[in-house]
Tab-separated table of C-alpha atoms in Angstrom:
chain	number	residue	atom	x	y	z
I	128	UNK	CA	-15.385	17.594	22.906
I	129	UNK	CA	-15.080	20.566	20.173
I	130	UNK	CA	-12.362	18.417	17.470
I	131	UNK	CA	-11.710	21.933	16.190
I	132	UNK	CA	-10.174	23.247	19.511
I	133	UNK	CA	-8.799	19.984	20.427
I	134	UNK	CA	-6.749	20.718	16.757
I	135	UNK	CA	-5.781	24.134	18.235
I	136	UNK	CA	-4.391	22.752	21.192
I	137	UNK	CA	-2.259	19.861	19.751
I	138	UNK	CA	-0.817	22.397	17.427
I	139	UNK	CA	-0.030	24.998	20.069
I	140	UNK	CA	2.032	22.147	21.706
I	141	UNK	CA	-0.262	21.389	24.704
I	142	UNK	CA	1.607	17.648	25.896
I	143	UNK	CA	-2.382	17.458	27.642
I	144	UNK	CA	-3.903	17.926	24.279
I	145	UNK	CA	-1.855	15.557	22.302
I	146	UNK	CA	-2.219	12.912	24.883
I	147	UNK	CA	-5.851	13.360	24.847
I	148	UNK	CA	-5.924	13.588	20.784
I	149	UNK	CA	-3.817	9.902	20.919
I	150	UNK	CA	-6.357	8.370	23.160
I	151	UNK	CA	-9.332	9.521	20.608
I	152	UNK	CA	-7.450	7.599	17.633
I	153	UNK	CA	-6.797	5.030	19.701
I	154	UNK	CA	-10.293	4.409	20.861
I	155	UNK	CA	-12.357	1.686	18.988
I	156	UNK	CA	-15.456	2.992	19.409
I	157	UNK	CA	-17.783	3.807	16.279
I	158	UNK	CA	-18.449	7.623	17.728
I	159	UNK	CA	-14.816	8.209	18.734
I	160	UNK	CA	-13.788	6.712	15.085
I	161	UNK	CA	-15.693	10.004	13.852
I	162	UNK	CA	-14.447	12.513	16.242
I	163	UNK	CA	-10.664	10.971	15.508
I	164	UNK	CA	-11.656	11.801	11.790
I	165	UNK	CA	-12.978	15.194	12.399
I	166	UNK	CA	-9.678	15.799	14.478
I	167	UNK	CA	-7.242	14.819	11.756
I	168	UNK	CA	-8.940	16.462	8.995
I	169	UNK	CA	-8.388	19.727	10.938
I	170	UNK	CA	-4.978	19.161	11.639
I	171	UNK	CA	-2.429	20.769	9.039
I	172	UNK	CA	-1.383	18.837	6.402
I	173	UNK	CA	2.252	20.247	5.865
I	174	UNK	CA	4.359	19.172	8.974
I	175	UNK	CA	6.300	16.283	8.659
I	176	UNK	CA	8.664	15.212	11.395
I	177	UNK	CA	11.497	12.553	10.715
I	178	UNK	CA	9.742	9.180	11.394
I	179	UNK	CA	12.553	6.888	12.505
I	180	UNK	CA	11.100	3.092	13.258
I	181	UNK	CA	13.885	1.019	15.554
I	182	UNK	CA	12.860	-2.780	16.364
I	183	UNK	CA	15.239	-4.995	17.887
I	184	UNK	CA	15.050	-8.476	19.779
I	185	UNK	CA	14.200	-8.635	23.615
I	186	UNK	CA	16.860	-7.113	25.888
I	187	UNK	CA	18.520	-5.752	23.507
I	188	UNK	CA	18.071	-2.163	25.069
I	189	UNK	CA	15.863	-0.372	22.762
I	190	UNK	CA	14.447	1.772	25.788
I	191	UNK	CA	18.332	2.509	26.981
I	192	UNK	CA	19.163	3.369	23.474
I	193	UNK	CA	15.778	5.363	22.721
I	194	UNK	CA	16.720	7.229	26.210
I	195	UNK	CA	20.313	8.023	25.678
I	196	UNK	CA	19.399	8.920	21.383
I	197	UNK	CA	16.697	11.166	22.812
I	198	UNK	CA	18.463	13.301	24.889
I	199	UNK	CA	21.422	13.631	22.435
I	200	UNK	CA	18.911	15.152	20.437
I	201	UNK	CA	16.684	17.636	22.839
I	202	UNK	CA	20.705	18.403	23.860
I	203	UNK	CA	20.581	19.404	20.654
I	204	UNK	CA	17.370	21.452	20.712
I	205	UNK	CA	15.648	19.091	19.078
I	206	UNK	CA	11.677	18.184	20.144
I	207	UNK	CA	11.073	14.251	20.238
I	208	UNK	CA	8.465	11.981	20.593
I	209	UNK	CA	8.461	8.360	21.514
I	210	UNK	CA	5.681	6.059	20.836
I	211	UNK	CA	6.618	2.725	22.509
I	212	UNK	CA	4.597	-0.648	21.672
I	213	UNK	CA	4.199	-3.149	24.362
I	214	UNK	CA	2.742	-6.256	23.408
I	215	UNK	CA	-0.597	-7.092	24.720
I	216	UNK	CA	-1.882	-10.458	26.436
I	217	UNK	CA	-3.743	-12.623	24.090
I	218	UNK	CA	-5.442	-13.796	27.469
I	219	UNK	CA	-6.318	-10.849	29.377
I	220	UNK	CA	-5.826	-8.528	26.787
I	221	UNK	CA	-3.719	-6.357	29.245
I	222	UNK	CA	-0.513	-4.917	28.408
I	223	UNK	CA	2.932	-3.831	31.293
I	224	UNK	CA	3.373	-0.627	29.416
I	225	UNK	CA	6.507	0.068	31.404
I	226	UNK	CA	8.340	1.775	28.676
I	227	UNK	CA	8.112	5.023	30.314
I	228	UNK	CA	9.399	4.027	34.080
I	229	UNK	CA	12.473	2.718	31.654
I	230	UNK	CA	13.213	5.947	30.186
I	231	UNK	CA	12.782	8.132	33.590
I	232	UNK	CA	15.463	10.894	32.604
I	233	UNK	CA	13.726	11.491	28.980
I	234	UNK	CA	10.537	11.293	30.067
I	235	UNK	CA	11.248	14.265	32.223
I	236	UNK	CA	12.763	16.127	29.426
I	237	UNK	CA	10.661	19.566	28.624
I	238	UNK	CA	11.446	18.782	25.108
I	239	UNK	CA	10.052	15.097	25.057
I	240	UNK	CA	6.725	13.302	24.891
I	241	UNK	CA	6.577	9.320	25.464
I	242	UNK	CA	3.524	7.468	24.621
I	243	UNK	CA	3.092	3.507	25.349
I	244	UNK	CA	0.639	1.949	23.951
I	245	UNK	CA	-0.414	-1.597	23.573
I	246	UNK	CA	-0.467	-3.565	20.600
I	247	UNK	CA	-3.863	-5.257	21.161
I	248	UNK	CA	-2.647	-8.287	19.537
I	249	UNK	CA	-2.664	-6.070	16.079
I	250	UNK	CA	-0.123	-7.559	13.983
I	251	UNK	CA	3.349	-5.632	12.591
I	252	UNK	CA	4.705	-4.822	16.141
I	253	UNK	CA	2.583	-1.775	16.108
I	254	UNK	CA	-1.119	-0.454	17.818
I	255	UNK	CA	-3.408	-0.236	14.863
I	256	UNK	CA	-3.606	3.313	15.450
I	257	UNK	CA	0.058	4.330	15.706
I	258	UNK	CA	0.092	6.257	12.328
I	259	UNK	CA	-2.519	8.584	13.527
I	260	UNK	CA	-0.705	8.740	16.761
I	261	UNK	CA	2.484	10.064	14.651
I	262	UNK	CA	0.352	12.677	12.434
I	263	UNK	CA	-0.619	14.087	15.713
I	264	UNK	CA	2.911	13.823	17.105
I	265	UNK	CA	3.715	15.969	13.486
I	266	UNK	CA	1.209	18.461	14.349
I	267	UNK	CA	2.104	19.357	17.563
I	268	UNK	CA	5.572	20.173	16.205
I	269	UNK	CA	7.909	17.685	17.389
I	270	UNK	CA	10.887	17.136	15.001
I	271	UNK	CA	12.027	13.037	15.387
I	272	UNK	CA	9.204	11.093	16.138
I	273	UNK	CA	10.622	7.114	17.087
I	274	UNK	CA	8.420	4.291	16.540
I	275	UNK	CA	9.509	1.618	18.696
I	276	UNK	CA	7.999	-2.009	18.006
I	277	UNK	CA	7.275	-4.751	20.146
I	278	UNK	CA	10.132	-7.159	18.493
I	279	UNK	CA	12.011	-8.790	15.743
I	280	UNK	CA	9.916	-10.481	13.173
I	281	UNK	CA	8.675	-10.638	9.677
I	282	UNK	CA	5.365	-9.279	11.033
I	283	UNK	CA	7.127	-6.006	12.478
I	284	UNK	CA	7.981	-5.049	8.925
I	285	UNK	CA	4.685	-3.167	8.862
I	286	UNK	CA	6.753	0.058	11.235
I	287	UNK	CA	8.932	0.145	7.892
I	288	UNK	CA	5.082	1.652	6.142
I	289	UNK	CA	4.797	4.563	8.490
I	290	UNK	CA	8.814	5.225	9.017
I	291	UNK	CA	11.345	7.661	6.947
I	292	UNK	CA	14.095	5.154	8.217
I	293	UNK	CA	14.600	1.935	10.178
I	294	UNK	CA	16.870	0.993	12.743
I	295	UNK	CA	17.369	-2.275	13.558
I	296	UNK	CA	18.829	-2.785	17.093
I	297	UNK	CA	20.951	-5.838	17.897
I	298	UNK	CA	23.051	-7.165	20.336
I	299	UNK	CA	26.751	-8.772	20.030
I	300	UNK	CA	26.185	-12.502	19.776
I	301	UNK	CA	27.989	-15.181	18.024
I	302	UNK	CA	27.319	-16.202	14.242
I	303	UNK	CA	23.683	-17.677	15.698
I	304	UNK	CA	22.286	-14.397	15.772
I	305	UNK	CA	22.651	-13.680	12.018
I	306	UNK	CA	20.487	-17.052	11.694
I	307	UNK	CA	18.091	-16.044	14.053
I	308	UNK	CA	16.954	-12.747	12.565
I	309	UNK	CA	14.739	-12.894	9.629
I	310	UNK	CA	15.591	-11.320	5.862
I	311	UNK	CA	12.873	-9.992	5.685
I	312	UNK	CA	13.260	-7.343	8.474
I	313	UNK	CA	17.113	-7.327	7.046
I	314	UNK	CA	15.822	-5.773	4.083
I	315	UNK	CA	13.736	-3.442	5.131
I	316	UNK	CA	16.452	-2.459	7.969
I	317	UNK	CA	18.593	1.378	6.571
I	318	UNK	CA	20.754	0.913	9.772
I	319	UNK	CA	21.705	-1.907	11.893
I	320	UNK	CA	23.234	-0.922	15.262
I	321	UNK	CA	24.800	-3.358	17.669
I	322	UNK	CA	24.017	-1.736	21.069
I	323	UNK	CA	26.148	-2.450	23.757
I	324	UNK	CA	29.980	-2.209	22.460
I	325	UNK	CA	30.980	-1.449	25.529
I	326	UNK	CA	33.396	-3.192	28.115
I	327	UNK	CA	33.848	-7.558	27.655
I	328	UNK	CA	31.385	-7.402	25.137
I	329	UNK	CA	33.346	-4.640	22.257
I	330	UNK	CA	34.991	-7.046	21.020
I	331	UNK	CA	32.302	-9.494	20.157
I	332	UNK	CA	30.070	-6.420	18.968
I	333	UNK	CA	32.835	-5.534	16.530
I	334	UNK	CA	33.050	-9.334	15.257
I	335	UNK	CA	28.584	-9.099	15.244
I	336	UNK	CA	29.133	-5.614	13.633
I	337	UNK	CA	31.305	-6.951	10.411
I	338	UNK	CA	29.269	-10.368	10.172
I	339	UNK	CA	26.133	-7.819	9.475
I	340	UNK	CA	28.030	-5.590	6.971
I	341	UNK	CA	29.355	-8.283	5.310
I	342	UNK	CA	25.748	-9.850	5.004
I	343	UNK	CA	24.202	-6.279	4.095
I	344	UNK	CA	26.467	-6.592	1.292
I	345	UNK	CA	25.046	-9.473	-0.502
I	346	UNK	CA	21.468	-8.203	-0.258
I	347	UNK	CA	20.301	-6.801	-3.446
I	348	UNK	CA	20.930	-2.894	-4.024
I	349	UNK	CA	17.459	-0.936	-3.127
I	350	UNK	CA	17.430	1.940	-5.565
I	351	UNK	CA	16.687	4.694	-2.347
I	352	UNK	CA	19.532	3.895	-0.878
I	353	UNK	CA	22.918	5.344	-1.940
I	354	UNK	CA	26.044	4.604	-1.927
I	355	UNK	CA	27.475	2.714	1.265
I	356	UNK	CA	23.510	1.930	2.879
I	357	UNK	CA	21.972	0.151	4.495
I	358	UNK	CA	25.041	-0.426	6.798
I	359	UNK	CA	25.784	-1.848	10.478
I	360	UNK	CA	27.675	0.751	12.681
I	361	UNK	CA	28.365	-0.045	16.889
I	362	UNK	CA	27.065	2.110	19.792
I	363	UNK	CA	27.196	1.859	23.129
I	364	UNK	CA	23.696	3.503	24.469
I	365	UNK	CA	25.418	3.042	28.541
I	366	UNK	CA	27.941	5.042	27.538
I	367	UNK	CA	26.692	7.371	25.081
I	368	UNK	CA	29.269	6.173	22.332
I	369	UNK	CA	28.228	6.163	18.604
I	370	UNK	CA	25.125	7.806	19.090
I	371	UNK	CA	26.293	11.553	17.068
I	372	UNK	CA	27.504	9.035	14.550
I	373	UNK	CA	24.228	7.181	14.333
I	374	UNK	CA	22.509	10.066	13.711
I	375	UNK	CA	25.044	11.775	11.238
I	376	UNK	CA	24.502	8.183	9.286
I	377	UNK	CA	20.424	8.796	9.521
I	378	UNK	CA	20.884	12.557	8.298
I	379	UNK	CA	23.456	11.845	5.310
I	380	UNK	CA	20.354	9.098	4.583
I	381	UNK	CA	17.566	11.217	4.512
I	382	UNK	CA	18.820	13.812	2.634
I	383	UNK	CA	20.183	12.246	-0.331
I	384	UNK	CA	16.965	10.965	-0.253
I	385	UNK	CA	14.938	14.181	-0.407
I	386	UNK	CA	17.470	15.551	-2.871
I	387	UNK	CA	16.780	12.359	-5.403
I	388	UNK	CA	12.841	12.652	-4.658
I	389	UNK	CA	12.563	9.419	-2.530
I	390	UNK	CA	11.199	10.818	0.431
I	391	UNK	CA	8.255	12.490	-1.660
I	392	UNK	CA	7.418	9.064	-3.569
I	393	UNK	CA	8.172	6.651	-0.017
I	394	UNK	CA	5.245	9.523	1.660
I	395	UNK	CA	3.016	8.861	-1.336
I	396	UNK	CA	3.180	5.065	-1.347
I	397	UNK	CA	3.031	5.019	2.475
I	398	UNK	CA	-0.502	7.233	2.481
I	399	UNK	CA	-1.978	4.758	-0.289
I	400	UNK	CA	-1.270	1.891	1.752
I	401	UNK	CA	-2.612	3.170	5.004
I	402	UNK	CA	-5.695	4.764	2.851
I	403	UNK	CA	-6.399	0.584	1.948
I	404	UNK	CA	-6.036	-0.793	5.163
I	405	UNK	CA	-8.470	1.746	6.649
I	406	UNK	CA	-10.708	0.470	4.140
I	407	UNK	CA	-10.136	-2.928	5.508
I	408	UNK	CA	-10.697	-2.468	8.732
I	409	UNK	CA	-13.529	-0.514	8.050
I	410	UNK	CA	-15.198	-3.561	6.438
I	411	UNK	CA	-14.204	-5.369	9.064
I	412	UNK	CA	-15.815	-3.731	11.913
I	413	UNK	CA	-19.023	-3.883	9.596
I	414	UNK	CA	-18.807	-7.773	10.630
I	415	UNK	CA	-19.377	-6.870	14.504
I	416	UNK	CA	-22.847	-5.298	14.060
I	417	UNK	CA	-25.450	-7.342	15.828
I	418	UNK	CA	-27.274	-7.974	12.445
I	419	UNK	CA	-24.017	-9.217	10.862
I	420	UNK	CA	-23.485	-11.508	13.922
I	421	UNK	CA	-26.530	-12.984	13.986
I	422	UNK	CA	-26.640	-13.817	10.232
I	423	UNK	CA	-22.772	-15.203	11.000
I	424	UNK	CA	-24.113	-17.312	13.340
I	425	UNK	CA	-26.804	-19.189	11.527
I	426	UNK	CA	-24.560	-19.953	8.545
I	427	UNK	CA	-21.766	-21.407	10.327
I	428	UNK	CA	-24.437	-23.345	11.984
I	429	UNK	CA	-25.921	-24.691	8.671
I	430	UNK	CA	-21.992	-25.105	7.347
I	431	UNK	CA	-21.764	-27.278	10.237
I	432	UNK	CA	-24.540	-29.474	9.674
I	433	UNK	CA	-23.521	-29.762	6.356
I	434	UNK	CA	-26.236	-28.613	4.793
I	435	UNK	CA	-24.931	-25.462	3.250
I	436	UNK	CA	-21.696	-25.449	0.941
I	437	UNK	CA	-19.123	-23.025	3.036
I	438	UNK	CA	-18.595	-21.623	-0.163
I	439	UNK	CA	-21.856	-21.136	-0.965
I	440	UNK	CA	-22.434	-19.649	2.427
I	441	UNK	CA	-19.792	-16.984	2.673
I	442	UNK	CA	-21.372	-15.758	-1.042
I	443	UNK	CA	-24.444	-15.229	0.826
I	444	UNK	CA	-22.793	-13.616	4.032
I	445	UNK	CA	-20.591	-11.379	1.569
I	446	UNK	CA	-23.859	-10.624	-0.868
I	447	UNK	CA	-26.406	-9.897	2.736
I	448	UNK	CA	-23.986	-7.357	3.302
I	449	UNK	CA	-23.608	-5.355	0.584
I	450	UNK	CA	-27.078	-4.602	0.973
């Protein structure tokens, strides 16, 4: 496959192309690693979309909300792209993927691309490959590009290093729930929006709603946010309800940060920590070679008999392969 015209055609906006481009990057394969390479260095390097990351626990209706947010904005004449992360069996290895038979109305939307991938037990509620997935998205000139992760955890936090902002989606529960989220993912959270506040359940989404901005409150001032953020608003993605107001919220957000140069410097930081855990996995995959196996192999086995120091052996392992 020519990388060059496979550029040409993600950029023109072919939905074939891209899908094709985010199955290269996806691909573990040392050959398709290269091609995926090639592909993004031709791809221009000016188009940014807003990257919005939204994680939220189980049934909380991230793919009803991602639906009903997504056609606000193509209503709006806006392009958007969905990358969904389903998590993957540490068993089979298999993943449901089902994010797209969720969101059937939006997925038939002209102005919309939805991608599922699985999360091949890669930690941070993301596929390894999900940040090349949204360059691509970029290129091919969609607008919003949402990054939705598998759950709520402090491992998702890694969707906050590819995101502009983050959404965290919750439902109305009693005081429990507050517990039962972590503060890590509280911090890293712009917006927290209790879905359905709609019918029995408005009133105990307002109480959920004020229990979050009063604990948003006692978190310690971030210096990119300003005045009034992060904070907890209510929607109700069923009914469409709060969803103009959600995004209002996300665009005062955004540009107050452009205009105080935090978007520029958040970019910047993001690219140098994506740029050093390519390098990592890079060295990683070095360890699957057959040679590197092999030599593996024969120094756990002398570890285990004890005659080889593990320290002493993992110098050796570390030293073979530099060479």
């Amino acid at each position: 496959m020519d990388m060059d015209d496979l550029a040409e055609r993600v950029v023109a906006g072919e939905r074939r192309a891209l899908a094709q481009a985010i199955t290269l990057v996806e691909s573990g394969r040392a050959d398709h690693r290269e091609s995926a390479a090639r592909l993004l260095a031709a791809l221009p390097q000016d188009s940014q979309a807003l990257r919005i990351g939204l994680s939220g626990t189980p049934g909380v209706g991230k793919s009803t909300f991602i639906e009903s947010f997504g056609m606000m904005l193509t209503g709006q004449g806006k392009r958007v792209a969905v990358l969904a992360v389903d998590p993957s069996s540490s068993r089979s290895g298999g993943s449901i993927l089902g994010d797209k038979t969720r969101m059937d109305l939006l997925s038939r939307d002209p102005n919309a691309f939805i991608r599922p991938s699985p999360s091949q037990t890669h930690l941070g509620g993301v596929a390894r490959r999900t940040r090349e997935a949204v360059r691509l998205c970029e290129a091919a000139g969609y607008d919003v590009v949402l990054i939705e992760t598998v759950g709520v955890g402090q491992s998702e936090t890694v969707v906050a290093e590819m995101s502009d902002v983050f959404l965290l989606l919750l439902a109305p529960a009693g005081g429990d729930e507050l517990q039962g989220v972590k503060r890590g993912i509280m911090e890293m959270a712009d917006v927290i929006v209790v879905n359905k506040a709609d019918g029995d359940l408005k009133a105990a989404a307002s109480r959920t709603c004020a229990d979050y901005a009063g604990a948003l409150r006692l978190l310690r001032k971030r210096e990119q946010d300003p005045a009034g953020f992060p904070k907890a608003m209510m929607v109700s993605a069923l009914q469409e309800q709060g969803l103009d107001e959600t995004w209002e919220a996300l665009l005062e957000l955004v540009n107050w940060r452009r205009e105080n140069g935090y978007w520029d410097q958040t970019r910047a930081t993001q690219a140098r920590y994506w740029f050093l855990e390519d390098v990592k996995q890079r060295l990683l995959a070095q360890l699957e070679t057959t040679q590197a196996r092999k030599a593996l192999r024969d120094l756990s086995d002398q570890v285990a008999e004890g005659t080889v120091d593990p320290a002493v052996a993992a110098q050796t392992f570390v030293e073979k392969l530099g060479h």
